XYZ file of C-alpha atoms in Angstrom:
672
model
C -4.366 30.500 -42.149
C -1.484 32.536 -40.637
C 2.109 31.623 -41.480
C 4.498 29.988 -39.187
C 6.158 33.202 -37.999
C 2.927 34.711 -36.836
C 1.941 31.467 -35.129
C 5.194 31.407 -33.223
C 4.810 34.896 -32.174
C 1.202 34.323 -30.920
C 2.245 31.300 -28.852
C 5.261 33.123 -27.286
C 7.440 30.083 -27.627
C 10.387 31.866 -26.059
C 8.370 32.121 -22.713
C 7.717 28.391 -22.910
C 11.482 27.679 -23.321
C 11.172 25.423 -26.299
C 13.750 24.275 -28.798
C 13.767 25.890 -32.211
C 13.418 22.612 -34.158
C 10.220 21.745 -32.114
C 8.756 25.219 -33.070
C 9.373 24.464 -36.732
C 7.897 21.007 -36.489
C 4.766 22.030 -34.642
C 3.996 25.461 -36.080
C 1.672 24.257 -38.858
C -0.076 21.919 -36.559
C -0.512 24.598 -33.848
C -2.427 26.874 -36.237
C -5.362 24.448 -36.664
C -8.326 24.802 -34.210
C -8.795 21.017 -34.472
C -5.794 18.820 -33.468
C -6.120 15.278 -34.802
C -4.060 12.619 -33.102
C -3.280 10.924 -36.395
C -1.643 14.157 -37.651
C 0.404 14.967 -34.571
C 4.014 15.640 -35.578
C 6.201 12.675 -35.012
C 3.292 10.473 -34.312
C 3.806 6.871 -35.713
C 1.605 4.913 -33.269
C -1.922 6.290 -33.870
C -2.161 6.713 -37.626
C -5.649 5.337 -37.739
C -7.051 7.126 -34.663
C -10.021 9.400 -34.968
C -9.379 11.210 -31.714
C -9.257 15.006 -31.740
C -9.077 18.061 -29.602
C -11.608 20.565 -30.767
C -10.819 24.071 -29.630
C -13.780 25.536 -31.502
C -15.999 24.868 -28.594
C -14.313 27.899 -26.983
C -15.527 31.051 -28.761
C -12.776 33.579 -27.593
C -9.558 33.622 -29.621
C -7.622 34.615 -26.492
C -9.091 31.631 -24.629
C -8.256 29.276 -27.521
C -4.698 30.626 -27.540
C -4.402 29.994 -23.749
C -5.642 26.388 -24.222
C -3.249 25.658 -27.056
C -0.353 27.022 -25.028
C -1.279 24.788 -22.159
C -1.683 21.585 -24.199
C 1.472 22.373 -26.105
C 3.462 22.841 -22.843
C 2.088 19.519 -21.353
C 3.191 17.663 -24.504
C 6.552 19.126 -25.147
C 7.714 19.157 -21.498
C 6.636 15.506 -21.177
C 4.300 16.449 -18.275
C 1.590 14.385 -20.113
C 1.869 11.687 -22.678
C 0.353 11.835 -26.137
C -2.174 9.133 -25.380
C -3.163 10.891 -22.068
C -3.729 14.188 -23.873
C -6.037 12.790 -26.364
C -7.864 10.258 -24.118
C -8.225 12.382 -20.906
C -7.484 16.079 -21.663
C -9.738 16.070 -24.812
C -13.122 15.129 -23.132
C -12.155 17.290 -20.140
C -11.681 20.370 -22.362
C -14.856 19.593 -24.234
C -16.841 19.691 -20.873
C -15.026 22.775 -19.828
C -15.953 24.492 -23.086
C -19.622 23.599 -22.730
C -19.719 24.874 -19.058
C -18.080 28.115 -20.130
C -20.513 28.648 -23.032
C -23.603 28.022 -20.803
C -22.364 30.042 -17.617
C -19.791 32.527 -18.744
C -20.498 33.144 -22.449
C -18.531 36.389 -22.532
C -15.423 34.819 -20.999
C -12.276 35.847 -23.029
C -9.578 34.484 -20.721
C -9.452 31.697 -18.231
C -8.328 34.376 -15.721
C -11.319 36.550 -16.181
C -13.260 34.799 -13.443
C -11.407 34.118 -10.195
C -10.857 30.479 -9.526
C -12.624 30.692 -6.119
C -15.824 31.747 -7.960
C -15.407 29.455 -11.131
C -14.408 26.176 -9.424
C -17.467 25.616 -7.104
C -19.827 26.120 -10.059
C -17.687 23.917 -12.300
C -17.713 21.146 -9.671
C -21.511 21.169 -9.619
C -21.653 21.034 -13.377
C -19.126 18.068 -13.585
C -21.181 16.318 -10.911
C -24.325 16.714 -13.061
C -22.648 14.744 -15.933
C -23.460 11.387 -14.278
C -19.767 10.708 -13.453
C -19.003 9.015 -10.311
C -17.642 11.611 -7.878
C -14.654 9.495 -6.936
C -13.976 8.305 -10.575
C -10.799 9.417 -12.441
C -13.115 11.068 -14.997
C -14.494 13.460 -12.381
C -11.057 14.204 -10.903
C -9.470 14.656 -14.279
C -11.821 17.526 -15.167
C -11.160 19.371 -11.956
C -7.532 18.711 -12.064
C -7.024 19.835 -15.604
C -8.929 23.087 -15.016
C -6.614 23.718 -11.992
C -3.519 23.111 -13.981
C -4.814 25.283 -16.738
C -5.493 28.201 -14.427
C -2.145 27.856 -12.789
C -0.243 27.596 -16.119
C -1.832 30.743 -17.537
C -1.465 32.575 -14.213
C 2.288 31.797 -14.043
C 2.991 32.377 -17.817
C 3.484 36.072 -17.472
C 3.537 36.450 -13.750
C 6.834 37.959 -12.589
C 5.819 38.109 -8.919
C 7.883 36.153 -6.334
C 6.357 32.833 -5.138
C 5.259 34.206 -1.778
C 3.369 37.055 -3.461
C 1.308 34.716 -5.417
C -2.000 33.250 -4.219
C -0.864 29.687 -4.948
C 2.470 28.539 -3.753
C 4.599 25.809 -5.203
C 7.015 24.380 -2.664
C 9.468 23.479 -5.396
C 9.971 27.246 -5.997
C 10.284 28.244 -2.360
C 13.692 26.828 -1.671
C 12.757 25.076 1.507
C 13.018 21.360 2.496
C 9.987 19.227 1.755
C 9.103 15.604 1.468
C 9.846 14.662 -2.142
C 7.989 11.437 -1.825
C 4.657 13.223 -1.422
C 2.709 14.928 -4.264
C 1.589 17.684 -1.953
C 3.295 20.545 -3.823
C 0.862 23.417 -3.525
C -0.733 25.700 -1.003
C -3.781 27.462 -2.440
C -4.969 30.613 -0.587
C -7.590 31.542 -3.175
C -10.388 30.101 -1.068
C -9.779 32.737 1.615
C -11.467 36.036 0.971
C -9.332 39.116 -0.002
C -9.957 40.611 3.468
C -7.920 37.981 5.160
C -5.843 36.371 2.438
C -2.617 38.517 3.015
C -2.877 37.806 6.718
C -2.879 34.069 6.186
C -0.051 34.309 3.580
C 2.013 36.354 6.002
C 1.505 33.879 8.747
C 2.697 30.928 6.630
C 5.369 32.937 5.068
C 6.939 33.652 8.412
C 6.559 30.131 9.924
C 7.170 28.035 6.765
C 9.711 30.124 4.709
C 11.442 32.490 7.105
C 11.517 30.750 10.466
C 10.967 27.204 9.107
C 9.242 26.408 12.362
C 6.493 24.674 10.525
C 7.008 21.708 8.029
C 5.437 21.992 4.543
C 3.078 18.937 5.062
C 1.860 20.343 8.463
C 1.319 23.833 6.970
C -0.902 22.253 4.189
C -2.957 20.558 6.734
C -3.215 23.839 8.786
C -4.361 25.734 5.605
C -7.391 23.488 5.228
C -8.536 24.507 8.800
C -7.930 28.162 8.247
C -9.759 27.957 4.903
C -12.831 26.647 6.869
C -12.525 29.222 9.532
C -12.372 32.192 7.229
C -15.130 30.777 4.985
C -17.164 30.652 8.288
C -16.350 34.286 9.062
C -17.083 35.415 5.604
C -20.523 33.706 5.842
C -21.615 35.134 9.146
C -19.584 38.279 9.466
C -19.078 39.440 5.926
C -18.191 42.980 6.864
C -15.132 42.077 8.952
C -11.707 43.035 7.670
C -9.817 41.984 10.776
C -10.298 39.712 13.809
C -10.244 42.337 16.447
C -13.883 41.668 17.414
C -13.573 37.848 17.609
C -15.200 36.546 20.741
C -16.283 33.221 22.344
C -19.534 33.461 20.437
C -17.788 33.083 17.102
C -15.597 30.225 18.339
C -18.597 28.289 19.478
C -20.323 29.042 16.188
C -17.194 27.785 14.216
C -17.219 24.501 16.264
C -20.937 24.102 15.296
C -19.986 24.940 11.671
C -17.280 22.337 11.379
C -19.431 19.674 13.056
C -22.120 20.198 10.457
C -19.812 20.493 7.484
C -18.480 17.298 5.855
C -14.790 16.796 5.858
C -12.846 18.049 2.903
C -14.727 21.390 2.884
C -11.616 23.410 3.661
C -9.480 21.511 1.191
C -8.618 18.082 -0.159
C -8.392 15.461 2.740
C -8.139 12.411 0.516
C -10.352 9.440 1.141
C -12.064 11.183 4.071
C -13.648 13.872 1.830
C -17.386 13.999 2.308
C -17.520 12.078 5.507
C -18.989 13.406 8.702
C -16.415 15.382 10.751
C -14.758 13.251 13.337
C -14.036 14.097 16.923
C -10.326 13.942 16.004
C -10.832 16.497 13.165
C -12.540 18.853 15.511
C -9.671 18.615 18.075
C -7.189 19.179 15.223
C -9.104 22.171 13.892
C -9.249 23.845 17.266
C -5.577 23.162 18.005
C -4.659 24.623 14.588
C -6.806 27.688 15.116
C -5.401 28.244 18.616
C -1.899 28.153 17.334
C -2.731 30.648 14.633
C -4.401 33.156 16.862
C -1.671 32.735 19.572
C 0.978 33.512 16.949
C -0.649 36.625 15.601
C -1.275 37.881 19.112
C 2.226 37.166 20.321
C 3.723 38.819 17.225
C 1.258 41.854 17.739
C -0.486 41.736 14.414
C -2.859 44.637 14.194
C -5.636 42.425 12.905
C -5.367 39.885 15.928
C -8.262 39.523 18.166
C -8.279 41.692 21.289
C -9.402 38.888 23.592
C -6.586 36.529 24.609
C -6.579 33.150 22.874
C -6.885 31.301 26.152
C -10.264 32.977 26.771
C -11.381 32.333 23.277
C -10.662 28.636 23.015
C -11.096 26.615 26.246
C -9.754 23.145 26.889
C -13.289 21.979 27.344
C -14.048 22.898 23.677
C -11.693 20.110 22.503
C -13.021 16.549 22.478
C -10.873 14.126 24.499
C -8.276 12.427 22.377
C -8.415 8.625 22.322
C -4.930 7.300 22.883
C -3.956 4.606 20.451
C -3.955 1.220 22.206
C -1.035 -1.199 21.416
C -3.516 -3.591 19.894
C -4.513 -0.855 17.403
C -0.959 -0.174 16.299
C -0.760 -1.892 13.007
C 2.331 -3.947 12.182
C 2.990 -6.624 9.535
C 2.716 -10.016 11.377
C 4.836 -12.931 10.265
C 2.137 -14.817 8.393
C 1.505 -11.662 6.146
C 5.236 -11.023 5.656
C 5.652 -14.640 4.538
C 2.978 -14.144 1.931
C 4.652 -10.956 0.732
C 7.908 -12.959 0.252
C 6.102 -15.649 -1.614
C 4.487 -13.066 -3.925
C 7.239 -10.624 -4.554
C 7.361 -11.581 -8.249
C 3.858 -10.035 -8.461
C 5.356 -6.582 -7.770
C 7.166 -4.347 -10.161
C 10.800 -5.177 -9.983
C 11.871 -1.637 -9.081
C 9.913 -1.493 -5.829
C 10.807 -4.952 -4.529
C 14.155 -3.792 -2.863
C 12.277 -0.827 -1.362
C 9.845 -3.140 0.514
C 12.617 -5.595 1.623
C 14.644 -2.632 2.979
C 11.655 -1.085 4.786
C 11.183 -4.510 6.638
C 14.968 -4.980 7.254
C 15.814 -1.487 8.557
C 12.777 0.001 10.281
C 13.233 3.236 8.300
C 10.091 5.146 7.517
C 8.815 4.564 3.962
C 9.792 8.090 2.779
C 13.279 7.787 4.387
C 13.852 4.623 2.366
C 12.808 6.229 -0.874
C 15.240 9.143 -0.248
C 18.185 6.974 0.521
C 21.466 7.893 -1.499
C 23.839 5.698 -3.406
C 26.351 6.024 -0.566
C 24.033 4.690 2.031
C 25.698 1.273 2.454
C 28.521 1.217 4.939
C 30.992 -1.777 5.087
C 32.555 -1.621 8.606
C 34.621 -4.000 10.650
C 31.578 -5.118 12.525
C 29.506 -5.761 9.496
C 27.200 -3.796 7.041
C 25.085 -0.847 7.942
C 22.521 1.306 6.149
C 22.811 5.059 6.769
C 20.258 7.560 5.955
C 18.394 10.649 7.195
C 15.388 10.514 9.518
C 13.418 13.475 8.295
C 10.711 13.403 10.943
C 13.098 13.766 13.851
C 15.637 15.736 11.878
C 18.445 13.158 12.414
C 21.008 12.937 9.706
C 23.163 9.897 8.881
C 21.071 7.664 11.113
C 22.396 4.069 10.728
C 21.179 0.539 11.454
C 22.879 -2.760 11.018
C 21.820 -5.185 8.140
C 22.608 -8.658 7.146
C 25.007 -9.518 4.333
C 22.052 -10.822 2.260
C 20.342 -7.279 2.470
C 23.753 -5.570 1.745
C 23.989 -7.678 -1.386
C 20.563 -6.565 -2.554
C 21.655 -2.839 -1.985
C 24.842 -3.523 -4.036
C 22.762 -5.127 -6.809
C 20.554 -1.955 -6.913
C 23.674 0.256 -7.094
C 25.018 -1.722 -9.935
C 21.726 -1.641 -11.707
C 21.619 2.170 -11.565
C 25.274 2.409 -12.658
C 24.394 0.288 -15.793
C 21.076 2.001 -16.709
C 21.280 5.586 -15.761
C 23.744 8.443 -16.614
C 24.861 10.537 -13.666
C 23.070 13.475 -15.148
C 19.690 11.406 -15.044
C 20.017 10.958 -11.306
C 21.396 14.242 -10.081
C 20.510 13.739 -6.516
C 22.076 10.266 -6.318
C 19.033 8.441 -5.208
C 19.217 4.744 -4.581
C 15.690 4.242 -5.904
C 15.145 6.833 -8.643
C 12.272 6.691 -11.214
C 13.877 5.271 -14.424
C 11.696 6.799 -17.139
C 8.951 9.275 -17.927
C 8.423 12.810 -16.853
C 9.610 12.200 -13.268
C 12.883 10.382 -14.338
C 15.523 10.742 -11.694
C 13.028 11.704 -8.882
C 12.116 9.393 -6.040
C 9.066 7.322 -6.004
C 5.971 8.513 -4.261
C 5.264 6.680 -1.023
C 1.654 6.084 -2.263
C 3.159 4.279 -5.267
C 4.589 1.604 -2.953
C 1.325 1.103 -0.911
C -0.699 1.056 -4.123
C 1.266 -1.949 -5.498
C 1.334 -3.677 -2.192
C -2.506 -3.466 -1.905
C -2.901 -4.523 -5.559
C -0.769 -7.596 -4.867
C -2.860 -8.316 -1.697
C -6.015 -8.230 -3.856
C -4.612 -10.226 -6.737
C -2.991 -12.909 -4.437
C -5.851 -13.145 -1.958
C -3.683 -12.156 1.054
C -6.047 -12.337 3.949
C -5.734 -10.689 7.448
C -7.135 -12.124 10.679
C -10.452 -10.643 10.000
C -10.868 -12.749 6.975
C -10.754 -9.745 4.526
C -8.134 -8.775 2.100
C -5.262 -7.399 4.031
C -4.671 -3.547 3.608
C -0.970 -2.586 3.605
C 0.293 0.531 5.174
C 3.945 1.493 4.625
C 4.424 2.458 8.220
C 3.349 -0.982 9.418
C 6.673 -2.319 8.216
C 8.432 0.075 10.655
C 6.202 -1.187 13.421
C 7.082 -4.786 12.383
C 10.831 -3.919 12.804
C 10.221 -2.783 16.409
C 8.078 -5.559 17.393
C 10.610 -8.126 15.930
C 13.487 -6.492 17.892
C 11.494 -6.655 21.158
C 10.401 -10.291 20.530
C 14.018 -11.131 19.989
C 14.898 -9.928 23.445
C 16.535 -6.496 22.631
C 16.265 -3.861 25.461
C 13.940 -0.861 25.030
C 16.768 1.562 25.016
C 18.558 -0.276 22.208
C 15.370 -0.437 20.173
C 14.823 3.261 20.794
C 18.294 4.034 19.439
C 17.899 1.852 16.340
C 14.511 3.413 15.534
C 15.580 6.941 16.227
C 12.691 7.504 18.663
C 12.977 10.723 20.692
C 11.717 9.049 23.891
C 11.527 5.586 25.319
C 7.748 6.017 25.644
C 7.470 5.916 21.820
C 9.267 2.488 21.878
C 7.283 1.045 24.908
C 4.317 0.434 22.436
C 6.260 -2.438 20.905
C 6.778 -3.998 24.365
C 3.099 -3.752 25.025
C 2.430 -5.353 21.540
C 4.862 -8.172 22.506
C 3.173 -8.741 25.739
C -0.240 -8.855 24.079
C 1.183 -11.400 21.544
C 2.542 -13.586 24.239
C -0.896 -13.552 26.053
C -2.621 -14.459 22.845
C -0.209 -17.335 22.196
C -0.759 -18.361 25.862
C -4.520 -18.364 25.464
C -4.133 -20.452 22.315
C -1.836 -22.942 24.010
C -3.982 -23.031 27.087
C -7.141 -23.986 25.134
C -5.654 -26.429 22.697
C -5.964 -30.260 23.165
C -2.614 -31.469 24.656
C -0.765 -34.553 25.937
C 2.017 -35.427 28.400
C 3.908 -38.419 29.550
C 3.155 -40.231 32.771
C 5.909 -41.732 35.020
C 5.969 -44.775 32.709
C 6.300 -42.793 29.604
C 2.744 -43.434 28.495
C 1.041 -40.714 26.620
C -2.047 -39.234 28.345
C -4.236 -36.206 27.791
C -3.192 -33.076 29.689
C -4.366 -29.740 30.884
C -1.694 -27.042 31.217
C -3.667 -25.253 33.935
C -3.930 -28.263 36.120
C -0.290 -29.244 35.333
C 0.881 -25.818 36.491
C -0.979 -26.105 39.786
C 0.431 -29.473 40.438
C 3.931 -28.090 39.957
C 3.362 -25.077 42.080
C 3.653 -22.709 39.158
C 1.785 -19.490 38.686
C -0.055 -19.194 35.462
C 1.113 -15.708 34.977
C 4.718 -16.834 35.358
C 4.104 -19.370 32.518
C 2.437 -16.699 30.380
C 5.317 -14.279 30.648
C 7.965 -17.019 30.204
C 6.236 -18.785 27.470
C 9.143 -18.427 24.945
C 11.627 -19.573 27.575
C 9.884 -22.804 28.412
C 9.104 -23.632 24.752
C 11.311 -26.367 23.359
C 11.359 -27.718 19.834
C 9.298 -30.646 20.864
C 7.002 -29.180 23.582
C 6.740 -26.999 26.637
C 8.833 -27.718 29.834
C 6.330 -27.394 32.748
C 9.025 -27.844 35.491
C 9.377 -25.420 38.372
C 12.637 -23.322 37.915
C 13.552 -24.292 41.521
C 13.996 -27.817 40.343
C 17.138 -28.735 38.516
C 16.580 -30.602 35.242
C 18.610 -33.791 35.203
C 18.429 -33.972 31.384
C 19.699 -30.459 30.738
C 23.048 -31.459 29.397
C 21.824 -34.693 27.661
C 22.901 -34.530 24.024
C 20.275 -37.035 22.925
C 17.612 -35.512 20.608
C 14.422 -34.778 22.578
C 15.853 -36.163 25.922
C 12.495 -35.397 27.658
C 10.870 -38.127 25.544
C 13.829 -40.521 25.718
C 13.837 -40.302 29.511
C 9.952 -40.265 29.855
C 9.975 -36.849 31.665
C 6.417 -36.093 32.877
C 7.235 -32.349 32.809
C 6.827 -32.287 29.050
C 3.675 -30.702 27.771
C 2.858 -31.024 24.122
C -0.094 -29.337 22.394
C -1.361 -29.317 18.845
C 1.048 -26.487 17.859
C 3.864 -29.010 17.886
C 2.054 -31.569 15.594
C 3.964 -30.407 12.481
C 7.298 -31.127 14.400
C 6.396 -34.732 15.110
C 4.951 -35.294 11.698
C 8.097 -34.112 9.926
C 10.361 -36.196 12.230
C 8.225 -39.334 11.783
C 8.549 -38.940 7.961
C 12.310 -38.516 8.375
C 12.801 -41.434 10.773
C 10.765 -43.676 8.438
C 12.989 -42.808 5.518
C 16.156 -43.469 7.605
C 14.726 -46.862 8.548
C 14.169 -47.660 4.949
C 17.762 -46.725 4.111
C 19.156 -48.677 7.138
C 17.133 -51.739 6.243
C 18.252 -51.590 2.615
C 21.947 -51.269 3.550
C 21.810 -53.992 6.370
C 22.244 -51.557 9.264
C 20.026 -53.639 11.585
C 21.437 -52.199 14.825
C 20.647 -48.603 13.681
C 17.179 -49.665 12.934
C 16.744 -51.110 16.502
C 18.055 -47.925 18.002
C 15.672 -45.432 16.380
C 12.433 -47.616 16.375
C 11.636 -46.816 20.033
C 11.874 -43.132 19.037
C 9.542 -43.566 16.037
C 6.986 -45.365 18.242
C 7.106 -42.591 20.937
C 6.738 -39.878 18.172
C 3.867 -41.723 16.492
C 2.026 -42.167 19.788
C 2.370 -38.479 20.697
C 1.210 -37.486 17.050
C -1.727 -39.898 17.195
C -2.820 -38.506 20.607
C -2.678 -34.842 19.391
C -4.467 -35.735 16.195
C -7.285 -37.485 17.916
C -7.606 -35.167 20.873
C -10.848 -33.282 21.080
C -10.519 -31.676 24.431
C -8.514 -31.476 27.666
C -9.351 -33.920 30.263
C -6.593 -33.234 32.853
C -4.633 -35.722 34.905
C -5.525 -37.754 37.937
C -3.820 -37.109 41.267
C -1.909 -40.391 40.971
C -0.035 -39.096 37.898
C 1.410 -36.120 39.631
C 5.001 -35.372 38.566
C 6.965 -34.864 41.628
C 8.037 -37.288 44.411
C 7.436 -36.238 48.098
C 11.088 -35.121 48.319
C 10.764 -32.956 45.242
C 7.631 -31.337 46.572
C 9.302 -30.243 49.643
C 12.127 -28.632 47.602
C 9.535 -26.676 45.805
C 7.809 -25.554 48.898
C 11.141 -24.343 50.297
């Protein structure tokens, strides 16, 4: 066994930027080709564990050294916990070693085989291990190989980031969404003939001009990956795109139609699914922009035929516009269940969810709020933060004092539990522990916990299935709520930082659809009304509207306006209400107004008031207040009669002509 000094020299600890005392503590352990968890320096938790990392499966000393450097770095930089390394990395490295032994027996370094050649074969091998393709076990083996390759590639690579074949946005010095884990652009799937062209294109647009956002660029790269894989397959001799014609574009359309989604790169949950019409449209738009750019900037490798003759509008499937009813927002009954089950969520994300609902900010913008986001002005409290999507800084919206107190509590919690150095970017919602301490939460973390709560608490949507949360649905809820409360489109547009009123109009359409849905429900429910003598009779809102010379569409659009606490007022707006200024509770019932229409949606109102009146009568009787009992007993009888009629109603029978509401004089006024 070599001594510690030789071990240190072999590992190149200086390049890994490690403390001297860590080197001394780890040196003897590093030398062994079998790392036992129970012997790990400083370990006190796993003394009886038999878990090991066996490097002997790798036959090359250089390869073993690379693997040890990689594992050591993951442990000492806290990029992976001790338990994760021995429970997840260990079996993954074992399978990697078996694959190399069987397929690349002479491999001396992980870099000897290019990743674009190694990875497809390794994926097939992992798939043959009887692991479910979407399982964490499958993904772990692929991910760990990718991390290993990147680590060894970067260890002694002095090239600038844009010269490399795999870019890390954190080293490019450009703005990116820190709530997304999309850190890399990998150009290694593109053949060497075209790789520099694609890198130059993204360098100019993403890094220099910054005319293309990082997230959009990552999506565009998946399309260009597919395109150049197609070119390499059918035109392997091409070293430029000068000869690109309509024939190749048509062939590419056929290629992407027949290739499952995810072929050009990771597309999340859609990987492996048949290519959708939207994906074809997106692919052609992306390719068109790419060709247009390299032609406009006179790249020597650009196609000679103009892009407008290569890609025709008819090539692109027609985009289906999202209908208002398909815009997902959090309805009241779901939000109420969220409030009831907040205790089921991790405490650190509860204020995030409450602020998403209260401000209409996008989820990523909430997660990037700073400690100085709360404004206390003369007109009340406001939340101020950047709207990244529309590039608007210091956008602000009003909030209630209750929400302001929640923000203050979060500020106090950070002040008490984090040093300033631990939260260098002054985030309102930083991660409090682990390798990402001081960084913002990922937006997927929020949706994950919401959907976990929905499953555990059995939160059901209208379809009768477990409700699936989407962070952006909270923003849509904010817009719908503002419109429902009567705010103008332009004011909603300003509060939500929409670039055009057309973006805001969708909420007005949702409101209109909601009103119609409520109207249809009211129209079809069993209902009652009062006749001229105050007697409760069954009613039909359609017939009642006709008798009062009211258009059904007018009632539908004014449903909120004619809704009272105790029923709907079906009286023409041309007729003055003689009870309008009456201070008596429910004057329509007291004065036996036949314009009152009560359906089953009001049943809880009457049941609650009956219970309250009965309690009051009990108190009055006990205290000898006989006159008070006499005053409220008629009201109790009327409420009970209405509630009984609603409870027993099994349909709508309508009203006879003799029970029409208006007198002849009133009818003439309506006709005028």
